[in-house]
Short mmCIF file of N, CA and C in Angstrom, two decimals:
data_model
loop_
_atom_site.label_atom_id
_atom_site.label_comp_id
_atom_site.label_asym_id
_atom_site.label_seq_id
_atom_site.Cartn_x
_atom_site.Cartn_y
_atom_site.Cartn_z
N MET A 1 -30.63 23.32 38.62
CA MET A 1 -29.72 23.58 37.78
C MET A 1 -29.51 25.03 37.69
N THR A 2 -30.85 25.76 37.20
CA THR A 2 -30.94 26.96 37.01
C THR A 2 -30.35 27.75 38.20
N GLU A 3 -29.97 28.04 39.36
CA GLU A 3 -29.40 28.40 40.15
C GLU A 3 -28.10 28.33 40.11
N GLU A 4 -27.34 27.52 39.67
CA GLU A 4 -25.96 27.02 39.43
C GLU A 4 -25.67 28.07 38.55
N VAL A 5 -26.12 28.21 37.34
CA VAL A 5 -25.95 28.95 36.07
C VAL A 5 -25.96 30.16 36.89
N MET A 6 -26.64 30.98 37.63
CA MET A 6 -26.79 32.43 37.77
C MET A 6 -25.62 32.65 38.96
N LEU A 7 -25.13 31.93 39.49
CA LEU A 7 -24.12 31.89 40.67
C LEU A 7 -22.76 31.60 40.02
N VAL A 8 -22.27 32.38 39.60
CA VAL A 8 -21.41 32.15 38.94
C VAL A 8 -20.52 33.56 38.97
N ALA A 9 -20.74 34.21 39.89
CA ALA A 9 -19.77 35.46 39.76
C ALA A 9 -18.52 35.29 40.45
N PRO A 10 -18.45 35.21 42.02
CA PRO A 10 -17.45 35.13 42.62
C PRO A 10 -16.26 34.21 42.56
N ASN A 11 -16.56 33.18 41.59
CA ASN A 11 -15.25 32.39 40.86
C ASN A 11 -15.78 31.60 40.00
N GLN A 12 -16.08 32.23 39.03
CA GLN A 12 -16.84 31.98 37.79
C GLN A 12 -16.04 30.36 37.25
N THR A 13 -14.77 30.34 37.47
CA THR A 13 -14.03 29.17 36.69
C THR A 13 -14.34 27.72 37.67
N LYS A 14 -14.33 28.11 38.98
CA LYS A 14 -14.88 26.72 39.96
C LYS A 14 -16.31 26.81 40.03
N SER A 15 -16.77 27.81 39.50
CA SER A 15 -18.69 27.35 39.68
C SER A 15 -19.09 26.50 38.05
N TRP A 16 -17.94 27.02 36.76
CA TRP A 16 -18.49 26.29 35.67
C TRP A 16 -18.11 25.19 35.67
N ILE A 17 -16.78 24.78 36.28
CA ILE A 17 -16.35 23.62 36.41
C ILE A 17 -17.55 22.50 37.36
N GLN A 18 -18.06 23.10 38.19
CA GLN A 18 -19.30 22.28 39.22
C GLN A 18 -20.27 22.20 38.10
N LEU A 19 -20.30 23.04 37.28
CA LEU A 19 -22.04 23.37 36.74
C LEU A 19 -21.81 21.93 35.15
N VAL A 20 -20.30 22.19 35.03
CA VAL A 20 -20.14 21.03 33.84
C VAL A 20 -20.67 19.49 34.42
N ASN A 21 -20.04 19.42 35.72
CA ASN A 21 -19.82 17.78 35.90
C ASN A 21 -21.17 17.48 36.65
N LYS A 22 -21.71 19.01 36.95
CA LYS A 22 -23.36 18.23 37.37
C LYS A 22 -23.63 17.84 36.01
N MET A 23 -24.04 18.54 35.28
CA MET A 23 -24.26 18.09 34.24
C MET A 23 -24.40 17.32 33.33
N ARG A 24 -22.80 16.93 33.57
CA ARG A 24 -22.28 15.14 32.83
C ARG A 24 -22.87 14.22 33.34
N SER A 25 -23.29 14.52 34.81
CA SER A 25 -23.70 13.44 35.61
C SER A 25 -25.07 13.10 35.46
N VAL A 26 -25.82 14.31 34.95
CA VAL A 26 -27.69 14.54 34.71
C VAL A 26 -27.64 13.90 32.92
N THR A 27 -27.12 14.01 32.54
CA THR A 27 -26.89 13.86 30.75
C THR A 27 -26.00 12.94 30.11
N GLY A 28 -24.96 12.57 31.11
CA GLY A 28 -24.47 11.34 30.59
C GLY A 28 -22.87 11.58 29.68
N LEU A 29 -23.07 12.93 29.46
CA LEU A 29 -22.02 13.36 28.62
C LEU A 29 -20.79 12.81 29.23
N GLN A 30 -19.93 12.59 28.54
CA GLN A 30 -18.43 11.97 28.68
C GLN A 30 -17.38 13.06 27.93
N LYS A 31 -16.20 13.04 28.94
CA LYS A 31 -15.36 13.90 28.15
C LYS A 31 -14.93 13.10 27.16
N ARG A 32 -14.38 13.90 25.93
CA ARG A 32 -13.93 13.26 24.50
C ARG A 32 -12.08 13.42 24.58
N ARG A 33 -11.87 12.95 23.91
CA ARG A 33 -10.05 13.21 23.37
C ARG A 33 -10.23 13.58 21.29
N MET A 34 -10.31 14.87 21.56
CA MET A 34 -10.86 15.93 20.35
C MET A 34 -9.50 16.55 20.16
N GLY A 35 -8.71 16.82 18.95
CA GLY A 35 -7.85 17.80 19.03
C GLY A 35 -6.22 17.32 18.59
N GLY A 36 -5.89 16.94 19.79
CA GLY A 36 -4.65 16.36 20.08
C GLY A 36 -4.00 15.31 18.99
N GLN A 37 -4.69 14.66 18.19
CA GLN A 37 -4.23 13.41 17.38
C GLN A 37 -4.43 13.96 16.24
N ASN A 38 -4.81 15.32 15.42
CA ASN A 38 -5.26 15.37 14.52
C ASN A 38 -4.28 16.19 13.77
N PRO A 39 -3.52 15.76 12.55
CA PRO A 39 -2.27 16.54 12.27
C PRO A 39 -2.26 17.72 11.63
N ASN A 40 -1.23 18.67 11.58
CA ASN A 40 -1.43 20.23 11.43
C ASN A 40 -1.12 20.08 9.66
N PHE A 41 -1.92 20.28 9.20
CA PHE A 41 -1.20 20.37 7.57
C PHE A 41 -0.99 21.64 6.64
N LEU A 42 -1.21 22.80 7.83
CA LEU A 42 -1.33 24.24 7.21
C LEU A 42 0.17 24.40 7.05
N GLN A 43 1.15 23.53 7.65
CA GLN A 43 2.61 23.69 7.51
C GLN A 43 3.17 23.37 6.11
N ILE A 44 2.75 22.13 5.08
CA ILE A 44 3.11 22.53 3.94
C ILE A 44 3.56 23.20 3.07
N LYS A 45 5.02 23.49 3.04
CA LYS A 45 5.54 24.66 2.37
C LYS A 45 5.20 24.41 0.45
N ASP A 46 5.04 25.38 -0.07
CA ASP A 46 4.56 25.08 -1.71
C ASP A 46 3.21 24.24 -1.83
N CYS A 47 2.72 24.16 -1.13
CA CYS A 47 1.14 23.41 -1.69
C CYS A 47 -0.19 24.32 -1.83
N PRO A 48 -0.73 24.40 -2.79
CA PRO A 48 -1.62 25.49 -2.73
C PRO A 48 -2.97 25.56 -1.92
N GLY A 49 -3.55 26.13 -1.52
CA GLY A 49 -4.43 25.99 -1.04
C GLY A 49 -6.01 25.47 -1.63
N GLU A 50 -5.90 25.73 -3.33
CA GLU A 50 -6.86 24.60 -3.92
C GLU A 50 -6.49 23.21 -3.67
N ILE A 51 -5.41 22.97 -3.75
CA ILE A 51 -5.03 21.49 -3.35
C ILE A 51 -5.40 21.15 -1.92
N CYS A 52 -3.97 21.58 -1.05
CA CYS A 52 -4.33 21.05 0.52
C CYS A 52 -5.15 21.25 1.14
N GLY A 53 -6.08 23.07 0.91
CA GLY A 53 -7.29 23.36 1.73
C GLY A 53 -8.12 22.57 1.40
N ARG A 54 -8.44 22.13 0.31
CA ARG A 54 -9.58 21.39 -0.32
C ARG A 54 -9.53 20.13 -0.13
N LEU A 55 -8.25 19.30 0.39
CA LEU A 55 -8.01 17.84 1.03
C LEU A 55 -8.15 18.13 2.53
N GLY A 56 -7.68 19.12 3.30
CA GLY A 56 -7.60 19.48 4.57
C GLY A 56 -9.30 19.64 4.93
N GLY A 57 -9.90 19.92 4.16
CA GLY A 57 -11.43 20.58 4.70
C GLY A 57 -12.20 18.95 4.63
N SER A 58 -11.57 17.82 4.25
CA SER A 58 -12.01 16.24 3.97
C SER A 58 -11.76 15.11 5.02
N VAL A 59 -10.35 16.12 6.04
CA VAL A 59 -9.91 15.17 7.07
C VAL A 59 -11.11 15.26 8.15
N PRO A 60 -11.78 16.07 9.03
CA PRO A 60 -12.20 16.28 9.66
C PRO A 60 -13.38 14.70 9.71
N SER A 61 -14.05 15.34 8.78
CA SER A 61 -15.30 14.20 8.62
C SER A 61 -14.88 12.79 8.24
N ALA A 62 -13.87 12.46 7.93
CA ALA A 62 -13.31 11.31 7.61
C ALA A 62 -12.89 10.58 9.15
N LEU A 63 -12.58 11.37 10.03
CA LEU A 63 -12.58 10.55 11.17
C LEU A 63 -13.58 11.04 12.58
N LEU A 64 -15.17 11.44 12.14
CA LEU A 64 -16.01 11.59 12.84
C LEU A 64 -16.23 10.12 13.10
N ALA A 65 -17.13 9.85 14.14
CA ALA A 65 -17.48 8.47 14.38
C ALA A 65 -18.41 7.88 13.42
N GLY A 66 -19.17 8.78 12.66
CA GLY A 66 -20.31 8.46 11.91
C GLY A 66 -19.71 7.91 10.48
N ALA A 67 -18.14 8.17 10.16
CA ALA A 67 -17.70 7.51 8.91
C ALA A 67 -17.09 6.73 8.73
N PRO A 68 -16.94 5.81 7.72
CA PRO A 68 -17.21 4.33 7.18
C PRO A 68 -15.81 4.31 7.67
N PRO A 69 -14.93 2.87 8.00
CA PRO A 69 -13.99 2.41 8.52
C PRO A 69 -12.61 2.53 7.86
N CYS A 70 -13.03 3.14 6.00
CA CYS A 70 -12.22 3.07 5.26
C CYS A 70 -12.35 5.00 4.97
N ALA A 71 -12.59 5.79 5.32
CA ALA A 71 -13.17 7.02 4.97
C ALA A 71 -11.77 7.78 5.18
N ALA A 72 -10.92 7.66 6.32
CA ALA A 72 -9.55 8.08 6.44
C ALA A 72 -8.48 7.65 5.63
N GLN A 73 -8.29 6.45 5.45
CA GLN A 73 -7.88 6.14 4.23
C GLN A 73 -7.74 6.70 2.88
N LYS A 74 -9.31 6.75 2.73
CA LYS A 74 -9.52 7.10 1.18
C LYS A 74 -8.80 8.67 0.78
N VAL A 75 -9.18 9.40 2.27
CA VAL A 75 -8.90 10.73 1.86
C VAL A 75 -7.00 10.52 1.73
N ALA A 76 -6.79 9.99 2.62
CA ALA A 76 -4.88 9.74 2.48
C ALA A 76 -4.73 9.53 1.40
N ASP A 77 -5.48 8.56 0.14
CA ASP A 77 -4.88 7.76 -0.71
C ASP A 77 -5.41 9.09 -1.73
N GLU A 78 -6.37 9.86 -1.53
CA GLU A 78 -6.54 11.11 -2.13
C GLU A 78 -5.25 12.25 -2.19
N ILE A 79 -4.92 12.08 -1.00
CA ILE A 79 -3.62 13.27 -0.66
C ILE A 79 -2.35 12.95 -1.78
N ILE A 80 -1.81 11.14 -1.34
CA ILE A 80 -1.12 11.08 -2.03
C ILE A 80 -0.90 10.99 -3.72
N ASP A 81 -2.40 10.95 -3.94
CA ASP A 81 -2.56 11.16 -5.60
C ASP A 81 -1.87 12.54 -5.96
N ALA A 82 -2.89 13.34 -5.06
CA ALA A 82 -2.49 14.83 -5.47
C ALA A 82 -1.26 15.08 -5.28
N ALA A 83 0.08 14.73 -4.38
CA ALA A 83 1.49 15.39 -4.32
C ALA A 83 1.98 14.69 -5.47
N LYS A 84 1.35 13.43 -6.34
CA LYS A 84 2.16 12.58 -7.18
C LYS A 84 1.66 13.45 -8.45
N THR A 85 0.81 13.89 -8.53
CA THR A 85 0.33 14.22 -9.98
C THR A 85 0.16 15.69 -10.18
N LYS A 86 0.00 16.30 -9.30
CA LYS A 86 -0.36 18.11 -8.89
C LYS A 86 0.70 19.12 -8.54
N ILE A 87 2.03 17.89 -7.93
CA ILE A 87 3.07 19.12 -6.88
C ILE A 87 3.95 18.34 -7.72
N LYS A 88 4.84 19.38 -8.25
CA LYS A 88 6.35 19.18 -8.63
C LYS A 88 7.53 18.95 -7.69
N ASN A 89 7.35 19.98 -6.57
CA ASN A 89 8.43 19.63 -5.69
C ASN A 89 8.59 18.51 -5.04
N PRO A 90 9.63 17.96 -4.79
CA PRO A 90 9.94 16.75 -4.12
C PRO A 90 9.64 16.65 -2.54
N GLU A 91 10.03 18.12 -2.18
CA GLU A 91 9.93 18.28 -0.49
C GLU A 91 8.42 18.14 -0.55
N THR A 92 7.57 19.26 -1.19
CA THR A 92 6.56 19.49 -0.55
C THR A 92 5.50 17.76 -1.06
N GLN A 93 5.91 16.92 -2.10
CA GLN A 93 5.35 15.49 -2.46
C GLN A 93 5.86 14.72 -1.12
N GLN A 94 7.23 14.85 -0.50
CA GLN A 94 7.19 14.50 0.62
C GLN A 94 6.77 14.53 1.81
N GLN A 95 6.33 15.96 2.02
CA GLN A 95 5.49 16.60 3.42
C GLN A 95 4.03 15.89 3.08
N MET A 96 3.24 15.74 1.90
CA MET A 96 2.47 15.45 1.74
C MET A 96 1.61 13.88 1.84
N ILE A 97 2.98 13.35 1.76
CA ILE A 97 2.92 11.62 1.84
C ILE A 97 3.30 11.50 3.30
N LYS A 98 3.81 12.01 4.22
CA LYS A 98 3.79 12.04 5.24
C LYS A 98 2.49 12.56 6.34
N TRP A 99 2.16 13.48 5.45
CA TRP A 99 0.57 14.02 6.06
C TRP A 99 -0.69 13.03 5.96
N ALA A 100 -0.29 12.48 4.57
CA ALA A 100 -1.78 11.40 4.25
C ALA A 100 -1.20 9.98 5.65
N GLN A 101 0.18 9.92 5.55
CA GLN A 101 0.37 8.51 6.88
C GLN A 101 -0.14 9.33 7.96
N GLN A 102 -0.48 10.31 8.69
CA GLN A 102 -0.53 10.65 9.83
C GLN A 102 -2.08 10.62 9.58
N ILE A 103 -2.78 10.48 8.61
CA ILE A 103 -4.74 10.54 8.83
C ILE A 103 -4.64 9.28 8.80
N ALA A 104 -4.30 8.82 7.78
CA ALA A 104 -4.80 6.85 7.66
C ALA A 104 -3.91 6.91 9.11
N SER A 105 -3.51 6.93 10.37
CA SER A 105 -3.25 6.49 11.02
C SER A 105 -3.72 7.10 12.26
N ALA A 106 -4.89 8.38 12.16
CA ALA A 106 -4.71 8.79 13.22
C ALA A 106 -5.76 8.19 13.93
N GLU A 107 -5.92 8.82 15.12
CA GLU A 107 -7.35 8.19 16.25
C GLU A 107 -8.31 8.82 15.73
N LYS A 108 -9.62 7.29 15.69
CA LYS A 108 -10.75 7.91 15.14
C LYS A 108 -11.76 8.27 16.01
N ASN A 109 -12.53 9.06 16.44
CA ASN A 109 -13.65 9.31 17.08
C ASN A 109 -14.69 8.47 17.08
N THR A 110 -15.60 7.98 18.33
CA THR A 110 -16.13 6.54 18.30
C THR A 110 -17.10 7.33 19.50
N HIS A 111 -18.40 6.95 19.46
CA HIS A 111 -19.11 7.15 20.50
C HIS A 111 -19.45 5.68 21.35
N PRO A 112 -19.24 6.01 22.80
CA PRO A 112 -19.60 5.11 23.49
C PRO A 112 -20.70 4.55 23.74
N ASP A 113 -20.44 3.07 24.19
CA ASP A 113 -21.65 2.34 24.91
C ASP A 113 -22.66 2.95 25.79
N TYR A 114 -23.54 3.97 25.72
CA TYR A 114 -24.28 4.69 26.22
C TYR A 114 -25.21 3.51 27.04
N LYS A 115 -25.19 2.57 26.67
CA LYS A 115 -26.34 1.76 27.17
C LYS A 115 -26.09 0.76 28.42
N LYS A 116 -24.64 1.21 28.67
CA LYS A 116 -24.05 0.53 29.44
C LYS A 116 -23.67 1.93 31.07
N ASN A 117 -23.89 1.51 32.06
CA ASN A 117 -23.37 2.18 33.21
C ASN A 117 -22.49 2.36 34.00
N PRO A 118 -21.20 3.03 34.23
CA PRO A 118 -20.99 3.98 33.08
C PRO A 118 -20.84 3.58 31.43
N PRO A 119 -21.09 4.62 31.08
CA PRO A 119 -20.66 4.50 29.24
C PRO A 119 -19.77 3.63 29.39
N THR A 120 -19.58 3.04 28.26
CA THR A 120 -18.07 1.99 28.18
C THR A 120 -17.55 2.45 26.69
N PRO A 121 -15.99 3.11 26.36
CA PRO A 121 -15.46 3.55 25.38
C PRO A 121 -15.40 2.57 24.48
N ARG A 122 -15.28 2.59 22.99
CA ARG A 122 -15.31 1.63 22.01
C ARG A 122 -14.48 1.86 21.00
N ASN A 123 -14.21 1.38 20.38
CA ASN A 123 -12.36 1.03 19.44
C ASN A 123 -13.19 1.59 18.28
N ALA A 124 -12.56 2.19 17.03
CA ALA A 124 -12.88 2.12 15.94
C ALA A 124 -12.67 0.90 15.07
N LEU A 125 -14.02 0.33 14.00
CA LEU A 125 -13.51 -0.80 13.22
C LEU A 125 -12.20 -0.33 12.29
N TYR A 126 -11.67 -1.17 12.17
CA TYR A 126 -10.33 -1.23 11.17
C TYR A 126 -10.40 -1.14 9.51
N CYS A 127 -9.85 -0.59 8.84
CA CYS A 127 -10.32 -0.35 7.23
C CYS A 127 -9.22 -1.69 6.62
N LEU A 128 -10.20 -2.89 6.28
CA LEU A 128 -9.34 -3.86 5.64
C LEU A 128 -9.08 -4.23 4.25
N GLU A 129 -9.63 -2.75 3.79
CA GLU A 129 -9.34 -2.37 1.76
C GLU A 129 -7.84 -2.09 1.90
N LYS A 130 -7.27 -2.77 1.27
CA LYS A 130 -5.73 -2.20 0.41
C LYS A 130 -5.81 -1.12 0.07
N PRO A 131 -4.85 -0.13 0.51
CA PRO A 131 -4.81 1.42 0.14
C PRO A 131 -4.17 1.23 -1.02
N LYS A 132 -4.61 2.09 -1.96
CA LYS A 132 -4.41 2.48 -3.44
C LYS A 132 -2.84 3.07 -3.34
N ASN A 133 -2.64 3.60 -2.94
CA ASN A 133 -0.88 3.88 -2.59
C ASN A 133 -0.06 3.11 -1.68
N SER A 134 1.29 2.23 -2.08
CA SER A 134 1.88 1.70 -1.23
C SER A 134 2.45 2.36 -0.19
N GLU A 135 2.39 3.67 -0.26
CA GLU A 135 2.64 4.19 1.04
C GLU A 135 1.93 4.26 2.36
N LEU A 136 1.18 3.96 2.05
CA LEU A 136 0.32 3.90 3.48
C LEU A 136 -0.16 2.40 3.48
N VAL A 137 0.73 1.53 3.34
CA VAL A 137 0.50 0.17 3.49
C VAL A 137 0.95 -0.06 5.18
N GLY A 138 0.11 -0.45 6.09
CA GLY A 138 0.63 -0.46 7.56
C GLY A 138 0.59 0.82 8.16
N TYR A 139 -0.24 1.62 7.40
CA TYR A 139 -1.03 3.11 8.74
C TYR A 139 -2.90 2.23 8.37
N TYR A 140 -3.11 2.25 9.72
CA TYR A 140 -4.07 2.09 9.56
C TYR A 140 -4.70 2.87 11.58
N VAL A 141 -6.16 3.16 11.29
CA VAL A 141 -6.24 3.70 12.48
C VAL A 141 -5.73 3.13 14.10
N SER A 142 -5.37 4.59 14.42
CA SER A 142 -4.90 3.91 16.17
C SER A 142 -5.74 4.21 16.96
N GLN A 143 -6.01 3.38 18.34
CA GLN A 143 -7.48 3.29 18.94
C GLN A 143 -6.88 4.11 19.98
N ASP A 144 -7.86 4.85 21.05
CA ASP A 144 -7.94 5.73 22.44
C ASP A 144 -7.29 4.49 23.25
N PRO A 145 -6.20 4.85 24.11
CA PRO A 145 -5.53 3.81 24.74
C PRO A 145 -6.36 3.79 26.31
N ALA A 146 -7.29 4.57 26.54
CA ALA A 146 -8.41 4.47 27.40
C ALA A 146 -9.38 3.17 27.18
N ASN A 147 -9.66 3.03 25.78
CA ASN A 147 -10.99 2.28 25.51
C ASN A 147 -10.12 0.68 25.62
N GLY A 148 -11.33 -0.17 26.05
CA GLY A 148 -10.98 -1.40 26.64
C GLY A 148 -10.99 -2.47 24.92
N PRO A 149 -10.14 -3.14 24.99
CA PRO A 149 -9.55 -4.04 23.82
C PRO A 149 -10.52 -4.94 22.85
N ASP A 150 -12.06 -4.94 23.63
CA ASP A 150 -13.19 -6.13 23.21
C ASP A 150 -14.13 -5.40 22.06
N GLU A 151 -14.31 -4.03 22.41
CA GLU A 151 -15.74 -3.71 21.75
C GLU A 151 -15.49 -2.60 20.70
N PHE A 152 -15.95 -2.61 19.75
CA PHE A 152 -15.84 -1.87 18.55
C PHE A 152 -17.54 -1.10 18.51
N PHE A 153 -17.10 0.04 18.00
CA PHE A 153 -18.45 0.92 17.27
C PHE A 153 -18.65 0.71 15.86
N ASP A 154 -19.66 0.42 15.67
CA ASP A 154 -20.28 0.30 14.15
C ASP A 154 -20.63 1.21 13.60
N PRO A 155 -20.12 1.92 12.41
CA PRO A 155 -20.96 3.24 12.04
C PRO A 155 -21.67 3.08 11.21
N SER A 156 -22.16 1.61 10.57
CA SER A 156 -23.36 1.81 9.70
C SER A 156 -24.43 0.88 10.71
N THR A 157 -24.49 0.37 12.12
CA THR A 157 -24.99 -0.22 12.58
C THR A 157 -25.32 0.53 14.07
N LYS A 158 -24.44 1.35 14.29
CA LYS A 158 -24.32 2.63 15.31
C LYS A 158 -24.56 1.53 16.87
N GLY A 159 -24.13 0.61 16.73
CA GLY A 159 -24.34 -0.62 17.81
C GLY A 159 -22.64 -1.05 17.39
N THR A 160 -22.53 -1.95 18.70
CA THR A 160 -21.50 -2.66 19.31
C THR A 160 -21.00 -4.08 18.68
N VAL A 161 -19.52 -4.38 18.47
CA VAL A 161 -19.38 -5.38 17.64
C VAL A 161 -18.12 -6.03 18.62
N ARG A 162 -18.27 -6.76 19.16
CA ARG A 162 -17.44 -7.79 19.89
C ARG A 162 -16.17 -7.93 19.22
N ILE A 163 -14.97 -7.99 19.33
CA ILE A 163 -13.63 -8.55 18.92
C ILE A 163 -14.02 -10.20 18.63
N GLY A 164 -13.73 -10.05 17.26
CA GLY A 164 -13.98 -11.38 16.39
C GLY A 164 -15.16 -11.30 15.91
N GLU A 165 -16.36 -10.70 16.25
CA GLU A 165 -17.65 -11.14 15.39
C GLU A 165 -17.18 -10.38 13.98
N LYS A 166 -16.80 -9.14 13.72
CA LYS A 166 -16.21 -8.83 12.21
C LYS A 166 -15.15 -8.92 11.96
N ALA A 167 -14.48 -9.09 10.67
CA ALA A 167 -13.24 -9.29 10.43
C ALA A 167 -12.25 -7.82 10.62
N GLU A 168 -13.29 -6.38 10.65
CA GLU A 168 -13.04 -5.12 10.72
C GLU A 168 -12.56 -5.08 12.61
N THR A 169 -12.51 -6.08 13.35
CA THR A 169 -11.99 -5.53 15.03
C THR A 169 -10.83 -6.18 15.06
N LYS A 170 -10.04 -6.69 13.96
CA LYS A 170 -8.73 -6.94 13.75
C LYS A 170 -7.69 -5.84 13.16
N PRO A 171 -6.42 -5.61 13.60
CA PRO A 171 -5.81 -4.73 12.56
C PRO A 171 -5.48 -5.75 11.02
N PRO A 172 -5.21 -5.00 10.27
CA PRO A 172 -4.92 -5.25 8.46
C PRO A 172 -3.40 -6.11 8.62
N GLY A 173 -2.66 -6.26 9.37
CA GLY A 173 -1.44 -6.10 9.48
C GLY A 173 -0.76 -5.68 10.14
N PRO A 174 0.54 -6.27 9.91
CA PRO A 174 1.57 -5.34 10.92
C PRO A 174 1.68 -3.68 10.79
N ARG A 175 2.19 -2.81 11.78
CA ARG A 175 1.53 -1.19 11.78
C ARG A 175 3.03 -0.77 11.36
N SER A 176 3.42 0.12 10.09
CA SER A 176 4.03 0.38 9.76
C SER A 176 4.95 2.10 11.22
N PRO A 177 6.25 1.94 10.95
CA PRO A 177 6.93 2.89 12.18
C PRO A 177 5.63 4.40 11.86
N PRO A 178 5.43 5.47 12.86
CA PRO A 178 4.76 6.26 12.66
C PRO A 178 5.47 7.45 11.56
N PRO A 179 5.09 7.92 10.99
CA PRO A 179 5.98 9.06 10.68
C PRO A 179 6.52 10.04 10.72
N LEU A 180 7.82 10.36 10.89
CA LEU A 180 8.29 11.24 11.23
C LEU A 180 8.22 13.20 10.50
#
């Protein structure tokens, strides 16, 4: 492998792709879907940094694999609470509520089951707690369409839960339409 790292001069892009593919086969690393599903909160007009900046800083950790199933919903509830209590502009309030709905229904990162060969992608457990704010009813974690429907990643045990073994493997109810 060291020789491949040294031989990247003539066509670096091709060599790096070959190296990454070789590393993946040796280490079991898998391509991940990160970045495209996270909402952009920096576009909220008239939302001060001490509110949207602070709340926005808590979003990534709520969507990580190790976060509890209700972490994103709790952040979304905090955003709506702030919109209702600290923001006076109705347009900004509506944008923040839309942002909260996007976070509550975002795709959460999960760890594949590395005990299987090839590693099997798993879904995120659903949050079954009722949201504090009615604007979040029907908004819950989205699943990666490449994942199979039967296996879920449990962040508390770091293990696999099969559908039906825990209540959190079933959605909490009908899904609301995506926020526009």
